[in-house]
């Protein structure tokens, strides 16, 4: 399974011995989560189970691993993982924001929670999922194929200014305005149904030199659509407090992000929880009484070393942050 792509685009696991997988920053995740035998581990982005396999090893035959993924395509990987896990395992299909808050609401406690954000190559490598700009396919991009909004929904129905906003914000697309205008003009005649039609429209909307610039001209718009279709930032915002609630004191949270917006959400969350008091700065004394709930374990985000990016250049944009519940 290939790894995460040019900034934020591709999955973060490499092919290894056929069906086995090498996850990004695995050793660093392992050290920071410090899983011990008997622990309960939650892998909230199971994917192909690369990280789960590493963490299950640290359980050394005693403990529990809960795997979450919204994509039913992760289940066969889980079944394979389960056969050799050596510990109690469970697969919960659904959005991690919802599943984590349900687990927390039911009083389930964890010693380690991992979020490895973005899409996996099992998603990007299946053309029919519509994540890839490289192959003509239905304009879909849903991680959960039962959810309502597809990339086609957004491209065909969102207002031009909303398209500009997501292309700029989630894709950092320079030609957001031109591309959104071209989409709206094209869809007035016929709806978009295929990735190929969108790629052609993007190519025609941008200046000729930009078509041959760095990376594929549709890369940033596809990234933006994927983030919007799957509400990736909203999911993360909602998942972090639920994960914190689930953690036992001394329990650890690790998040790998591939986009600066995701990393900022994690950084701010950890900083706010580590600070405790939420009183306005001009209050002479604290009246809210809020105590710190997290201690950061990573002052700066952990990045993959040259050794990892040499083998897997597409892991280069990964940023890992971790914290311990106090
Ligand atoms: C980058 S992959 C994880 C790879 C995994 N760590 C491994 O080593 O194989 C991310 C996975 O998380 C899932 N995912 C992303 N966002 C999710 C969400 N909000 N809720 C549930 N699953 C999600 C995706 O479907 C994908 O399978």
GROMACS .gro file of N, CA and C and ligand atoms in nm, residues 1 4 11-13 21-24 43-52 68-71 74 94-97 114 116-120 122-123 143 230 232 235 258, ligand 1:
model
  150
    1UNK      N    1   0.084  -0.120   0.000
    1UNK     CA    2   0.000   0.000   0.000
    1UNK      C    3   0.088   0.125   0.000
    4UNK      N    4   0.115   0.826   0.213
    4UNK     CA    5   0.056   0.959   0.192
    4UNK      C    6   0.131   1.032   0.082
   11UNK      N    7  -0.223   0.818   0.057
   11UNK     CA    8  -0.227   0.742   0.180
   11UNK      C    9  -0.089   0.723   0.241
   12UNK      N   10  -0.089   0.677   0.363
   12UNK     CA   11   0.036   0.679   0.437
   12UNK      C   12   0.086   0.543   0.476
   13UNK      N   13   0.064   0.446   0.392
   13UNK     CA   14   0.122   0.316   0.418
   13UNK      C   15   0.185   0.263   0.290
   21UNK      N   16   0.160  -0.412   0.576
   21UNK     CA   17   0.166  -0.267   0.552
   21UNK      C   18   0.263  -0.198   0.647
   22UNK      N   19   0.332  -0.099   0.594
   22UNK     CA   20   0.425  -0.022   0.677
   22UNK      C   21   0.363   0.115   0.703
   23UNK      N   22   0.320   0.142   0.824
   23UNK     CA   23   0.255   0.270   0.851
   23UNK      C   24   0.355   0.384   0.871
   24UNK      N   25   0.309   0.505   0.853
   24UNK     CA   26   0.393   0.624   0.870
   24UNK      C   27   0.426   0.648   1.018
   43UNK      N   28  -0.763   0.235   1.783
   43UNK     CA   29  -0.711   0.284   1.656
   43UNK      C   30  -0.832   0.336   1.579
   44UNK      N   31  -0.848   0.468   1.581
   44UNK     CA   32  -0.971   0.527   1.527
   44UNK      C   33  -0.969   0.541   1.375
   45UNK      N   34  -0.856   0.510   1.312
   45UNK     CA   35  -0.843   0.515   1.165
   45UNK      C   36  -0.772   0.387   1.121
   46UNK      N   37  -0.841   0.277   1.132
   46UNK     CA   38  -0.778   0.146   1.115
   46UNK      C   39  -0.716   0.128   0.977
   47UNK      N   40  -0.783   0.169   0.871
   47UNK     CA   41  -0.729   0.156   0.735
   47UNK      C   42  -0.694   0.014   0.700
   48UNK      N   43  -0.566  -0.009   0.674
   48UNK     CA   44  -0.519  -0.144   0.643
   48UNK      C   45  -0.458  -0.210   0.766
   49UNK      N   46  -0.465  -0.142   0.880
   49UNK     CA   47  -0.422  -0.203   1.006
   49UNK      C   48  -0.273  -0.200   1.032
   50UNK      N   49  -0.199  -0.116   0.958
   50UNK     CA   50  -0.054  -0.110   0.978
   50UNK      C   51  -0.017  -0.067   1.120
   51UNK      N   52  -0.074   0.042   1.166
   51UNK     CA   53  -0.044   0.087   1.304
   51UNK      C   54  -0.101  -0.010   1.406
   52UNK      N   55  -0.221  -0.060   1.378
   52UNK     CA   56  -0.286  -0.151   1.474
   52UNK      C   57  -0.196  -0.272   1.499
   68UNK      N   58  -1.156   0.140   1.452
   68UNK     CA   59  -1.268   0.217   1.395
   68UNK      C   60  -1.232   0.254   1.251
   69UNK      N   61  -1.325   0.245   1.162
   69UNK     CA   62  -1.309   0.303   1.027
   69UNK      C   63  -1.447   0.323   0.968
   70UNK      N   64  -1.463   0.432   0.894
   70UNK     CA   65  -1.594   0.458   0.833
   70UNK      C   66  -1.609   0.383   0.701
   71UNK      N   67  -1.498   0.329   0.651
   71UNK     CA   68  -1.502   0.262   0.521
   71UNK      C   69  -1.519   0.111   0.539
   74UNK      N   70  -1.236  -0.141   0.495
   74UNK     CA   71  -1.132  -0.172   0.596
   74UNK      C   72  -1.159  -0.306   0.664
   94UNK      N   73  -1.783   0.330   1.136
   94UNK     CA   74  -1.855   0.457   1.150
   94UNK      C   75  -1.757   0.571   1.156
   95UNK      N   76  -1.811   0.693   1.161
   95UNK     CA   77  -1.728   0.813   1.173
   95UNK      C   78  -1.662   0.813   1.311
   96UNK      N   79  -1.534   0.841   1.315
   96UNK     CA   80  -1.468   0.834   1.446
   96UNK      C   81  -1.523   0.935   1.545
   97UNK      N   82  -1.571   1.051   1.496
   97UNK     CA   83  -1.625   1.151   1.589
   97UNK      C   84  -1.744   1.090   1.664
  114UNK      N   85  -0.532   0.652   1.880
  114UNK     CA   86  -0.456   0.697   1.764
  114UNK      C   87  -0.550   0.744   1.654
  116UNK      N   88  -0.489   0.858   1.262
  116UNK     CA   89  -0.396   0.872   1.148
  116UNK      C   90  -0.482   0.920   1.032
  117UNK      N   91  -0.482   1.053   1.013
  117UNK     CA   92  -0.588   1.116   0.932
  117UNK      C   93  -0.571   1.096   0.781
  118UNK      N   94  -0.677   1.128   0.709
  118UNK     CA   95  -0.671   1.125   0.563
  118UNK      C   96  -0.724   0.994   0.505
  119UNK      N   97  -0.685   0.971   0.379
  119UNK     CA   98  -0.733   0.850   0.312
  119UNK      C   99  -0.622   0.747   0.301
  120UNK      N  100  -0.663   0.625   0.276
  120UNK     CA  101  -0.567   0.517   0.261
  120UNK      C  102  -0.553   0.482   0.113
  122UNK      N  103  -0.596   0.199  -0.012
  122UNK     CA  104  -0.703   0.108  -0.057
  122UNK      C  105  -0.819   0.192  -0.111
  123UNK      N  106  -0.827   0.317  -0.065
  123UNK     CA  107  -0.930   0.407  -0.120
  123UNK      C  108  -0.882   0.471  -0.250
  143UNK      N  109  -1.547   0.846   0.177
  143UNK     CA  110  -1.480   0.738   0.251
  143UNK      C  111  -1.586   0.638   0.295
  230UNK      N  112  -1.591   1.463   0.294
  230UNK     CA  113  -1.582   1.378   0.414
  230UNK      C  114  -1.580   1.458   0.544
  232UNK      N  115  -1.370   1.640   0.683
  232UNK     CA  116  -1.255   1.590   0.757
  232UNK      C  117  -1.218   1.679   0.876
  235UNK      N  118  -1.490   1.644   1.155
  235UNK     CA  119  -1.472   1.516   1.224
  235UNK      C  120  -1.361   1.525   1.329
  258UNK      N  121  -0.181   1.548   0.792
  258UNK     CA  122  -0.111   1.565   0.665
  258UNK      C  123  -0.145   1.699   0.601
  327LIG     C1  124  -0.447   0.709   0.650
  327LIG     S1  125  -0.558   0.579   0.663
  327LIG     C2  126  -0.504   0.490   0.805
  327LIG     C3  127  -0.398   0.391   0.778
  327LIG     C4  128  -0.367   0.304   0.897
  327LIG     N1  129  -0.312   0.379   1.008
  327LIG     C5  130  -0.273   0.193   0.860
  327LIG     O1  131  -0.162   0.189   0.915
  327LIG     O2  132  -0.310   0.111   0.777
  327LIG     C6  133  -0.700   0.659   0.726
  327LIG     C7  134  -0.817   0.570   0.745
  327LIG     O3  135  -0.904   0.636   0.832
  327LIG     C8  136  -1.034   0.631   0.783
  327LIG     N2  137  -1.099   0.754   0.825
  327LIG     C9  138  -1.066   0.880   0.789
  327LIG     N3  139  -1.149   0.967   0.847
  327LIG    C10  140  -1.234   0.896   0.923
  327LIG    C11  141  -1.342   0.930   1.008
  327LIG     N4  142  -1.379   1.057   1.026
  327LIG     N5  143  -1.408   0.831   1.071
  327LIG    C12  144  -1.371   0.702   1.054
  327LIG     N6  145  -1.270   0.663   0.974
  327LIG    C13  146  -1.202   0.759   0.909
  327LIG    C14  147  -1.024   0.619   0.633
  327LIG     O4  148  -1.137   0.552   0.583
  327LIG    C15  149  -0.894   0.540   0.618
  327LIG     O5  150  -0.921   0.403   0.610
   0.00000   0.00000   0.00000
